[in-house]
Amino acid sequence: MKKSLLIALLCLSAFFTSQAQHFTNGLGIALIHDETKYSKDNPYIALAYTPGFTFKENSKYSFSINAPVRIGYAQYYYTQTYGSVTVSDDWKSYLFQVPLMFNFNYGAGSSQKARGRIGFFGGAGIAAQYRTYDEVYIDTYNSVHIIKNSSEFSTNVAINAGIRFAIGRSYRRRNLELGTALLVGVTGETHDLFNYHVLFNF
C-alpha cells in the first residue's frame, strides 16, 4: 500500500513536471521542533532549500510541486559538579528531511504573472526523514560512562501553509516567505514534528 502510494505520487510528479510553467527556488533557515526527550527544548536549527515548479498559472493563483529540503542540527549539554563528583550529559543530533508537497498558491509568489504584493500558500504531501543521535553521559559518583549512537529513518505525511511578501521592483519573481509545516510520523519515529521557516524565493 505504501509503495503503491509512493509510486502514484512519483508518477503524478512526473506528469506535473511535464506541465511546468516555471521553476522556483527558495533559500533560508528553519526551526524544527518535536516532543522527544531533548529536542523539545532544543529545536533543530536547519538550512532550508525549497526547489519547485508551478503549473496552471494565471494572474491570481497557481499550483505547484515543492521539495522543501531541511538539514538541521540540535544539541543539548548539561554539566554539574559537586566537589569531586561530576555529572554531565552531551547530546547531539543531525536531521535530514525531504518532503514532496502539492501546494495551492495565491497572490504574491504564486507565479511570474501574479500582480499582488501579498500572497499565501497551503498544501499537503509526504516526507522522508533521517536522523542520527550521539550521546555521552558521565556520572563519576556512580562510575557511569555511557556512549550512545543511533539513527532512524522515518516516513511522514505532511501539511504546510504560509504567507509571502513581494520584494523589490522585480516583485513577480522575488518574495519573502514565512511558513510552517506539520509532519506526522507513519513509519520509524512516529511522533509529530513542527517546522517553521523563513525563505527568500527567487
JSON list of C-alpha atoms in Angstrom, two decimals:
[
{"chain": "A", "resi": 1, "resn": "MET", "atom": "CA", "xyz": [0.00, 0.00, 0.00]},
{"chain": "A", "resi": 2, "resn": "LYS", "atom": "CA", "xyz": [2.74, 2.44, 0.99]},
{"chain": "A", "resi": 3, "resn": "LYS", "atom": "CA", "xyz": [4.83, 1.53, -2.07]},
{"chain": "A", "resi": 4, "resn": "SER", "atom": "CA", "xyz": [1.80, 1.94, -4.34]},
{"chain": "A", "resi": 5, "resn": "LEU", "atom": "CA", "xyz": [1.08, 5.37, -2.85]},
{"chain": "A", "resi": 6, "resn": "LEU", "atom": "CA", "xyz": [4.70, 6.45, -3.31]},
{"chain": "A", "resi": 7, "resn": "ILE", "atom": "CA", "xyz": [4.75, 5.24, -6.93]},
{"chain": "A", "resi": 8, "resn": "ALA", "atom": "CA", "xyz": [1.48, 7.04, -7.64]},
{"chain": "A", "resi": 9, "resn": "LEU", "atom": "CA", "xyz": [2.82, 10.30, -6.18]},
{"chain": "A", "resi": 10, "resn": "LEU", "atom": "CA", "xyz": [6.04, 10.00, -8.20]},
{"chain": "A", "resi": 11, "resn": "CYS", "atom": "CA", "xyz": [4.03, 9.41, -11.38]},
{"chain": "A", "resi": 12, "resn": "LEU", "atom": "CA", "xyz": [1.89, 12.45, -10.62]},
{"chain": "A", "resi": 13, "resn": "SER", "atom": "CA", "xyz": [5.03, 14.50, -10.01]},
{"chain": "A", "resi": 14, "resn": "ALA", "atom": "CA", "xyz": [6.47, 13.38, -13.34]},
{"chain": "A", "resi": 15, "resn": "PHE", "atom": "CA", "xyz": [3.25, 14.37, -15.09]},
{"chain": "A", "resi": 16, "resn": "PHE", "atom": "CA", "xyz": [3.09, 17.77, -13.43]},
{"chain": "A", "resi": 17, "resn": "THR", "atom": "CA", "xyz": [6.76, 18.36, -14.24]},
{"chain": "A", "resi": 18, "resn": "SER", "atom": "CA", "xyz": [5.92, 17.96, -17.91]},
{"chain": "A", "resi": 19, "resn": "GLN", "atom": "CA", "xyz": [3.26, 20.66, -17.43]},
{"chain": "A", "resi": 20, "resn": "ALA", "atom": "CA", "xyz": [5.58, 23.01, -15.52]},
{"chain": "A", "resi": 21, "resn": "GLN", "atom": "CA", "xyz": [5.48, 26.68, -16.49]},
{"chain": "A", "resi": 22, "resn": "HIS", "atom": "CA", "xyz": [8.45, 27.84, -14.46]},
{"chain": "A", "resi": 23, "resn": "PHE", "atom": "CA", "xyz": [10.82, 26.66, -11.77]},
{"chain": "A", "resi": 24, "resn": "THR", "atom": "CA", "xyz": [11.32, 28.29, -8.38]},
{"chain": "A", "resi": 25, "resn": "ASN", "atom": "CA", "xyz": [13.98, 28.27, -5.69]},
{"chain": "A", "resi": 26, "resn": "GLY", "atom": "CA", "xyz": [13.84, 29.29, -2.04]},
{"chain": "A", "resi": 27, "resn": "LEU", "atom": "CA", "xyz": [16.73, 29.61, 0.38]},
{"chain": "A", "resi": 28, "resn": "GLY", "atom": "CA", "xyz": [16.64, 30.37, 4.11]},
{"chain": "A", "resi": 29, "resn": "ILE", "atom": "CA", "xyz": [16.57, 28.94, 7.62]},
{"chain": "A", "resi": 30, "resn": "ALA", "atom": "CA", "xyz": [14.16, 26.77, 9.62]},
{"chain": "A", "resi": 31, "resn": "LEU", "atom": "CA", "xyz": [13.44, 25.67, 13.18]},
{"chain": "A", "resi": 32, "resn": "ILE", "atom": "CA", "xyz": [12.28, 22.08, 13.67]},
{"chain": "A", "resi": 33, "resn": "HIS", "atom": "CA", "xyz": [10.65, 21.11, 16.95]},
{"chain": "A", "resi": 34, "resn": "ASP", "atom": "CA", "xyz": [9.26, 17.87, 18.35]},
{"chain": "A", "resi": 35, "resn": "GLU", "atom": "CA", "xyz": [8.41, 16.32, 21.72]},
{"chain": "A", "resi": 36, "resn": "THR", "atom": "CA", "xyz": [11.32, 13.91, 22.11]},
{"chain": "A", "resi": 37, "resn": "LYS", "atom": "CA", "xyz": [13.48, 13.96, 25.24]},
{"chain": "A", "resi": 38, "resn": "TYR", "atom": "CA", "xyz": [15.95, 16.69, 24.26]},
{"chain": "A", "resi": 39, "resn": "SER", "atom": "CA", "xyz": [14.80, 18.44, 21.09]},
{"chain": "A", "resi": 40, "resn": "LYS", "atom": "CA", "xyz": [11.51, 19.57, 22.65]},
{"chain": "A", "resi": 41, "resn": "ASP", "atom": "CA", "xyz": [13.54, 22.22, 24.49]},
{"chain": "A", "resi": 42, "resn": "ASN", "atom": "CA", "xyz": [16.36, 22.48, 21.92]},
{"chain": "A", "resi": 43, "resn": "PRO", "atom": "CA", "xyz": [14.87, 22.75, 18.42]},
{"chain": "A", "resi": 44, "resn": "TYR", "atom": "CA", "xyz": [16.88, 21.91, 15.34]},
{"chain": "A", "resi": 45, "resn": "ILE", "atom": "CA", "xyz": [18.37, 24.87, 13.51]},
{"chain": "A", "resi": 46, "resn": "ALA", "atom": "CA", "xyz": [18.27, 23.97, 9.83]},
{"chain": "A", "resi": 47, "resn": "LEU", "atom": "CA", "xyz": [19.38, 25.17, 6.45]},
{"chain": "A", "resi": 48, "resn": "ALA", "atom": "CA", "xyz": [16.32, 25.34, 4.21]},
{"chain": "A", "resi": 49, "resn": "TYR", "atom": "CA", "xyz": [16.25, 24.96, 0.44]},
{"chain": "A", "resi": 50, "resn": "THR", "atom": "CA", "xyz": [12.98, 24.62, -1.46]},
{"chain": "A", "resi": 51, "resn": "PRO", "atom": "CA", "xyz": [13.06, 23.91, -5.19]},
{"chain": "A", "resi": 52, "resn": "GLY", "atom": "CA", "xyz": [9.79, 23.59, -7.06]},
{"chain": "A", "resi": 53, "resn": "PHE", "atom": "CA", "xyz": [7.83, 24.19, -10.21]},
{"chain": "A", "resi": 54, "resn": "THR", "atom": "CA", "xyz": [4.46, 25.78, -10.91]},
{"chain": "A", "resi": 55, "resn": "PHE", "atom": "CA", "xyz": [1.70, 24.90, -13.36]},
{"chain": "A", "resi": 56, "resn": "LYS", "atom": "CA", "xyz": [-1.84, 26.04, -14.18]},
{"chain": "A", "resi": 57, "resn": "GLU", "atom": "CA", "xyz": [-0.68, 29.63, -13.67]},
{"chain": "A", "resi": 58, "resn": "ASN", "atom": "CA", "xyz": [-2.74, 32.76, -14.10]},
{"chain": "A", "resi": 59, "resn": "SER", "atom": "CA", "xyz": [-2.51, 36.31, -12.73]},
{"chain": "A", "resi": 60, "resn": "LYS", "atom": "CA", "xyz": [-4.07, 35.28, -9.39]},
{"chain": "A", "resi": 61, "resn": "TYR", "atom": "CA", "xyz": [-3.07, 31.74, -8.48]},
{"chain": "A", "resi": 62, "resn": "SER", "atom": "CA", "xyz": [-1.15, 28.61, -9.42]},
{"chain": "A", "resi": 63, "resn": "PHE", "atom": "CA", "xyz": [-0.48, 25.06, -8.31]},
{"chain": "A", "resi": 64, "resn": "SER", "atom": "CA", "xyz": [2.98, 23.76, -7.54]},
{"chain": "A", "resi": 65, "resn": "ILE", "atom": "CA", "xyz": [5.09, 20.78, -6.56]},
{"chain": "A", "resi": 66, "resn": "ASN", "atom": "CA", "xyz": [7.77, 21.67, -4.00]},
{"chain": "A", "resi": 67, "resn": "ALA", "atom": "CA", "xyz": [10.50, 19.74, -2.20]},
{"chain": "A", "resi": 68, "resn": "PRO", "atom": "CA", "xyz": [11.37, 21.69, 0.99]},
{"chain": "A", "resi": 69, "resn": "VAL", "atom": "CA", "xyz": [14.72, 20.14, 1.94]},
{"chain": "A", "resi": 70, "resn": "ARG", "atom": "CA", "xyz": [15.90, 20.70, 5.53]},
{"chain": "A", "resi": 71, "resn": "ILE", "atom": "CA", "xyz": [19.32, 19.89, 7.02]},
{"chain": "A", "resi": 72, "resn": "GLY", "atom": "CA", "xyz": [19.32, 20.52, 10.76]},
{"chain": "A", "resi": 73, "resn": "TYR", "atom": "CA", "xyz": [21.41, 20.27, 13.91]},
{"chain": "A", "resi": 74, "resn": "ALA", "atom": "CA", "xyz": [20.43, 20.26, 17.59]},
{"chain": "A", "resi": 75, "resn": "GLN", "atom": "CA", "xyz": [22.48, 19.99, 20.77]},
{"chain": "A", "resi": 76, "resn": "TYR", "atom": "CA", "xyz": [21.87, 19.65, 24.50]},
{"chain": "A", "resi": 77, "resn": "TYR", "atom": "CA", "xyz": [24.64, 19.93, 27.09]},
{"chain": "A", "resi": 78, "resn": "TYR", "atom": "CA", "xyz": [24.36, 19.69, 30.86]},
{"chain": "A", "resi": 79, "resn": "THR", "atom": "CA", "xyz": [27.09, 19.52, 33.49]},
{"chain": "A", "resi": 80, "resn": "GLN", "atom": "CA", "xyz": [27.07, 19.79, 37.26]},
{"chain": "A", "resi": 81, "resn": "THR", "atom": "CA", "xyz": [29.92, 19.39, 39.74]},
{"chain": "A", "resi": 82, "resn": "TYR", "atom": "CA", "xyz": [29.61, 18.58, 43.45]},
{"chain": "A", "resi": 83, "resn": "GLY", "atom": "CA", "xyz": [33.09, 18.55, 44.94]},
{"chain": "A", "resi": 84, "resn": "SER", "atom": "CA", "xyz": [34.87, 15.70, 43.20]},
{"chain": "A", "resi": 85, "resn": "VAL", "atom": "CA", "xyz": [31.66, 14.39, 41.62]},
{"chain": "A", "resi": 86, "resn": "THR", "atom": "CA", "xyz": [30.71, 15.38, 38.07]},
{"chain": "A", "resi": 87, "resn": "VAL", "atom": "CA", "xyz": [27.53, 14.61, 36.17]},
{"chain": "A", "resi": 88, "resn": "SER", "atom": "CA", "xyz": [27.38, 15.59, 32.50]},
{"chain": "A", "resi": 89, "resn": "ASP", "atom": "CA", "xyz": [25.17, 14.83, 29.53]},
{"chain": "A", "resi": 90, "resn": "ASP", "atom": "CA", "xyz": [26.23, 15.78, 25.98]},
{"chain": "A", "resi": 91, "resn": "TRP", "atom": "CA", "xyz": [23.61, 15.06, 23.28]},
{"chain": "A", "resi": 92, "resn": "LYS", "atom": "CA", "xyz": [23.84, 15.92, 19.57]},
{"chain": "A", "resi": 93, "resn": "SER", "atom": "CA", "xyz": [21.58, 15.15, 16.65]},
{"chain": "A", "resi": 94, "resn": "TYR", "atom": "CA", "xyz": [21.56, 15.71, 12.89]},
{"chain": "A", "resi": 95, "resn": "LEU", "atom": "CA", "xyz": [18.41, 15.67, 10.80]},
{"chain": "A", "resi": 96, "resn": "PHE", "atom": "CA", "xyz": [17.74, 15.45, 7.05]},
{"chain": "A", "resi": 97, "resn": "GLN", "atom": "CA", "xyz": [14.20, 15.95, 5.68]},
{"chain": "A", "resi": 98, "resn": "VAL", "atom": "CA", "xyz": [12.93, 15.70, 2.10]},
{"chain": "A", "resi": 99, "resn": "PRO", "atom": "CA", "xyz": [9.17, 16.29, 1.78]},
{"chain": "A", "resi": 100, "resn": "LEU", "atom": "CA", "xyz": [7.28, 16.31, -1.52]},
{"chain": "A", "resi": 101, "resn": "MET", "atom": "CA", "xyz": [4.41, 18.80, -1.30]},
{"chain": "A", "resi": 102, "resn": "PHE", "atom": "CA", "xyz": [1.49, 19.65, -3.59]},
{"chain": "A", "resi": 103, "resn": "ASN", "atom": "CA", "xyz": [0.56, 23.30, -2.98]},
{"chain": "A", "resi": 104, "resn": "PHE", "atom": "CA", "xyz": [-2.05, 25.85, -3.96]},
{"chain": "A", "resi": 105, "resn": "ASN", "atom": "CA", "xyz": [-0.55, 29.35, -4.26]},
{"chain": "A", "resi": 106, "resn": "TYR", "atom": "CA", "xyz": [-2.40, 32.66, -4.37]},
{"chain": "A", "resi": 107, "resn": "GLY", "atom": "CA", "xyz": [-1.16, 36.21, -4.88]},
{"chain": "A", "resi": 108, "resn": "ALA", "atom": "CA", "xyz": [2.48, 37.19, -4.47]},
{"chain": "A", "resi": 109, "resn": "GLY", "atom": "CA", "xyz": [4.87, 34.38, -5.32]},
{"chain": "A", "resi": 110, "resn": "SER", "atom": "CA", "xyz": [2.24, 32.22, -7.00]},
{"chain": "A", "resi": 111, "resn": "SER", "atom": "CA", "xyz": [3.68, 32.84, -10.47]},
{"chain": "A", "resi": 112, "resn": "GLN", "atom": "CA", "xyz": [5.51, 35.35, -12.64]},
{"chain": "A", "resi": 113, "resn": "LYS", "atom": "CA", "xyz": [2.11, 36.63, -13.72]},
{"chain": "A", "resi": 114, "resn": "ALA", "atom": "CA", "xyz": [0.96, 37.46, -10.19]},
{"chain": "A", "resi": 115, "resn": "ARG", "atom": "CA", "xyz": [0.39, 41.17, -9.53]},
{"chain": "A", "resi": 116, "resn": "GLY", "atom": "CA", "xyz": [-0.29, 41.12, -5.80]},
{"chain": "A", "resi": 117, "resn": "ARG", "atom": "CA", "xyz": [2.20, 42.24, -3.18]},
{"chain": "A", "resi": 118, "resn": "ILE", "atom": "CA", "xyz": [0.96, 39.72, -0.59]},
{"chain": "A", "resi": 119, "resn": "GLY", "atom": "CA", "xyz": [0.14, 36.06, -1.12]},
{"chain": "A", "resi": 120, "resn": "PHE", "atom": "CA", "xyz": [-0.30, 32.74, 0.64]},
{"chain": "A", "resi": 121, "resn": "PHE", "atom": "CA", "xyz": [0.05, 29.03, 0.04]},
{"chain": "A", "resi": 122, "resn": "GLY", "atom": "CA", "xyz": [-1.12, 25.75, 1.52]},
{"chain": "A", "resi": 123, "resn": "GLY", "atom": "CA", "xyz": [-0.86, 22.09, 0.70]},
{"chain": "A", "resi": 124, "resn": "ALA", "atom": "CA", "xyz": [-0.13, 18.51, 1.69]},
{"chain": "A", "resi": 125, "resn": "GLY", "atom": "CA", "xyz": [2.24, 15.70, 0.82]},
{"chain": "A", "resi": 126, "resn": "ILE", "atom": "CA", "xyz": [4.62, 13.05, 2.09]},
{"chain": "A", "resi": 127, "resn": "ALA", "atom": "CA", "xyz": [8.12, 13.23, 3.58]},
{"chain": "A", "resi": 128, "resn": "ALA", "atom": "CA", "xyz": [11.19, 11.11, 4.20]},
{"chain": "A", "resi": 129, "resn": "GLN", "atom": "CA", "xyz": [13.41, 11.83, 7.20]},
{"chain": "A", "resi": 130, "resn": "TYR", "atom": "CA", "xyz": [16.74, 10.56, 8.52]},
{"chain": "A", "resi": 131, "resn": "ARG", "atom": "CA", "xyz": [18.07, 11.39, 12.00]},
{"chain": "A", "resi": 132, "resn": "THR", "atom": "CA", "xyz": [21.25, 10.49, 13.86]},
{"chain": "A", "resi": 133, "resn": "TYR", "atom": "CA", "xyz": [21.80, 10.72, 17.62]},
{"chain": "A", "resi": 134, "resn": "ASP", "atom": "CA", "xyz": [25.01, 10.81, 19.66]},
{"chain": "A", "resi": 135, "resn": "GLU", "atom": "CA", "xyz": [25.06, 10.99, 23.45]},
{"chain": "A", "resi": 136, "resn": "VAL", "atom": "CA", "xyz": [27.79, 10.84, 26.08]},
{"chain": "A", "resi": 137, "resn": "TYR", "atom": "CA", "xyz": [26.59, 10.56, 29.70]},
{"chain": "A", "resi": 138, "resn": "ILE", "atom": "CA", "xyz": [29.06, 10.63, 32.61]},
{"chain": "A", "resi": 139, "resn": "ASP", "atom": "CA", "xyz": [28.35, 10.20, 36.32]},
{"chain": "A", "resi": 140, "resn": "THR", "atom": "CA", "xyz": [31.59, 9.90, 38.29]},
{"chain": "A", "resi": 141, "resn": "TYR", "atom": "CA", "xyz": [29.79, 9.22, 41.59]},
{"chain": "A", "resi": 142, "resn": "ASN", "atom": "CA", "xyz": [28.19, 6.04, 40.24]},
{"chain": "A", "resi": 143, "resn": "SER", "atom": "CA", "xyz": [31.10, 5.29, 37.88]},
{"chain": "A", "resi": 144, "resn": "VAL", "atom": "CA", "xyz": [28.80, 5.56, 34.87]},
{"chain": "A", "resi": 145, "resn": "HIS", "atom": "CA", "xyz": [30.14, 6.38, 31.42]},
{"chain": "A", "resi": 146, "resn": "ILE", "atom": "CA", "xyz": [27.64, 5.74, 28.63]},
{"chain": "A", "resi": 147, "resn": "ILE", "atom": "CA", "xyz": [28.15, 6.39, 24.92]},
{"chain": "A", "resi": 148, "resn": "LYS", "atom": "CA", "xyz": [25.11, 6.02, 22.67]},
{"chain": "A", "resi": 149, "resn": "ASN", "atom": "CA", "xyz": [24.91, 6.22, 18.88]},
{"chain": "A", "resi": 150, "resn": "SER", "atom": "CA", "xyz": [21.75, 5.61, 16.89]},
{"chain": "A", "resi": 151, "resn": "SER", "atom": "CA", "xyz": [19.94, 6.58, 13.71]},
{"chain": "A", "resi": 152, "resn": "GLU", "atom": "CA", "xyz": [16.40, 6.34, 12.43]},
{"chain": "A", "resi": 153, "resn": "PHE", "atom": "CA", "xyz": [14.71, 6.56, 9.03]},
{"chain": "A", "resi": 154, "resn": "SER", "atom": "CA", "xyz": [11.07, 7.70, 9.02]},
{"chain": "A", "resi": 155, "resn": "THR", "atom": "CA", "xyz": [8.27, 8.41, 6.61]},
{"chain": "A", "resi": 156, "resn": "ASN", "atom": "CA", "xyz": [5.65, 11.07, 7.30]},
{"chain": "A", "resi": 157, "resn": "VAL", "atom": "CA", "xyz": [2.50, 12.66, 5.98]},
{"chain": "A", "resi": 158, "resn": "ALA", "atom": "CA", "xyz": [2.78, 16.44, 5.92]},
{"chain": "A", "resi": 159, "resn": "ILE", "atom": "CA", "xyz": [0.77, 19.64, 5.64]},
{"chain": "A", "resi": 160, "resn": "ASN", "atom": "CA", "xyz": [2.15, 23.14, 5.18]},
{"chain": "A", "resi": 161, "resn": "ALA", "atom": "CA", "xyz": [0.98, 26.74, 4.88]},
{"chain": "A", "resi": 162, "resn": "GLY", "atom": "CA", "xyz": [2.43, 30.22, 4.84]},
{"chain": "A", "resi": 163, "resn": "ILE", "atom": "CA", "xyz": [2.38, 33.80, 3.63]},
{"chain": "A", "resi": 164, "resn": "ARG", "atom": "CA", "xyz": [4.53, 35.60, 1.06]},
{"chain": "A", "resi": 165, "resn": "PHE", "atom": "CA", "xyz": [5.51, 39.24, 0.63]},
{"chain": "A", "resi": 166, "resn": "ALA", "atom": "CA", "xyz": [6.69, 40.53, -2.75]},
{"chain": "A", "resi": 167, "resn": "ILE", "atom": "CA", "xyz": [10.08, 42.28, -2.72]},
{"chain": "A", "resi": 168, "resn": "GLY", "atom": "CA", "xyz": [11.56, 45.00, -4.94]},
{"chain": "A", "resi": 169, "resn": "ARG", "atom": "CA", "xyz": [10.80, 46.08, -8.47]},
{"chain": "A", "resi": 170, "resn": "SER", "atom": "CA", "xyz": [11.04, 42.55, -9.81]},
{"chain": "A", "resi": 171, "resn": "TYR", "atom": "CA", "xyz": [8.41, 41.52, -7.26]},
{"chain": "A", "resi": 172, "resn": "ARG", "atom": "CA", "xyz": [6.84, 38.96, -9.57]},
{"chain": "A", "resi": 173, "resn": "ARG", "atom": "CA", "xyz": [9.97, 36.83, -9.23]},
{"chain": "A", "resi": 174, "resn": "ARG", "atom": "CA", "xyz": [11.16, 37.56, -5.69]},
{"chain": "A", "resi": 175, "resn": "ASN", "atom": "CA", "xyz": [9.38, 37.28, -2.37]},
{"chain": "A", "resi": 176, "resn": "LEU", "atom": "CA", "xyz": [9.89, 36.67, 1.34]},
{"chain": "A", "resi": 177, "resn": "GLU", "atom": "CA", "xyz": [8.12, 33.59, 2.66]},
{"chain": "A", "resi": 178, "resn": "LEU", "atom": "CA", "xyz": [7.09, 32.84, 6.25]},
{"chain": "A", "resi": 179, "resn": "GLY", "atom": "CA", "xyz": [5.73, 29.34, 6.68]},
{"chain": "A", "resi": 180, "resn": "THR", "atom": "CA", "xyz": [5.03, 26.40, 8.93]},
{"chain": "A", "resi": 181, "resn": "ALA", "atom": "CA", "xyz": [4.59, 22.66, 8.45]},
{"chain": "A", "resi": 182, "resn": "LEU", "atom": "CA", "xyz": [3.43, 19.67, 10.45]},
{"chain": "A", "resi": 183, "resn": "LEU", "atom": "CA", "xyz": [4.95, 16.23, 9.80]},
{"chain": "A", "resi": 184, "resn": "VAL", "atom": "CA", "xyz": [3.14, 13.25, 11.31]},
{"chain": "A", "resi": 185, "resn": "GLY", "atom": "CA", "xyz": [5.19, 10.06, 11.60]},
{"chain": "A", "resi": 186, "resn": "VAL", "atom": "CA", "xyz": [3.89, 6.98, 9.79]},
{"chain": "A", "resi": 187, "resn": "THR", "atom": "CA", "xyz": [6.87, 4.61, 9.99]},
{"chain": "A", "resi": 188, "resn": "GLY", "atom": "CA", "xyz": [10.06, 4.77, 12.05]},
{"chain": "A", "resi": 189, "resn": "GLU", "atom": "CA", "xyz": [9.75, 7.65, 14.51]},
{"chain": "A", "resi": 190, "resn": "THR", "atom": "CA", "xyz": [6.02, 8.23, 14.80]},
{"chain": "A", "resi": 191, "resn": "HIS", "atom": "CA", "xyz": [5.92, 11.46, 16.78]},
{"chain": "A", "resi": 192, "resn": "ASP", "atom": "CA", "xyz": [4.93, 14.81, 15.26]},
{"chain": "A", "resi": 193, "resn": "LEU", "atom": "CA", "xyz": [7.40, 17.47, 14.10]},
{"chain": "A", "resi": 194, "resn": "PHE", "atom": "CA", "xyz": [6.67, 21.18, 13.70]},
{"chain": "A", "resi": 195, "resn": "ASN", "atom": "CA", "xyz": [8.68, 23.18, 11.17]},
{"chain": "A", "resi": 196, "resn": "TYR", "atom": "CA", "xyz": [8.91, 26.98, 10.99]},
{"chain": "A", "resi": 197, "resn": "HIS", "atom": "CA", "xyz": [10.83, 28.68, 8.20]},
{"chain": "A", "resi": 198, "resn": "VAL", "atom": "CA", "xyz": [11.85, 31.96, 6.58]},
{"chain": "A", "resi": 199, "resn": "LEU", "atom": "CA", "xyz": [12.76, 31.80, 2.89]},
{"chain": "A", "resi": 200, "resn": "PHE", "atom": "CA", "xyz": [13.84, 34.17, 0.16]},
{"chain": "A", "resi": 201, "resn": "ASN", "atom": "CA", "xyz": [12.24, 32.90, -3.06]},
{"chain": "A", "resi": 202, "resn": "PHE", "atom": "CA", "xyz": [13.68, 33.71, -6.46]}
]
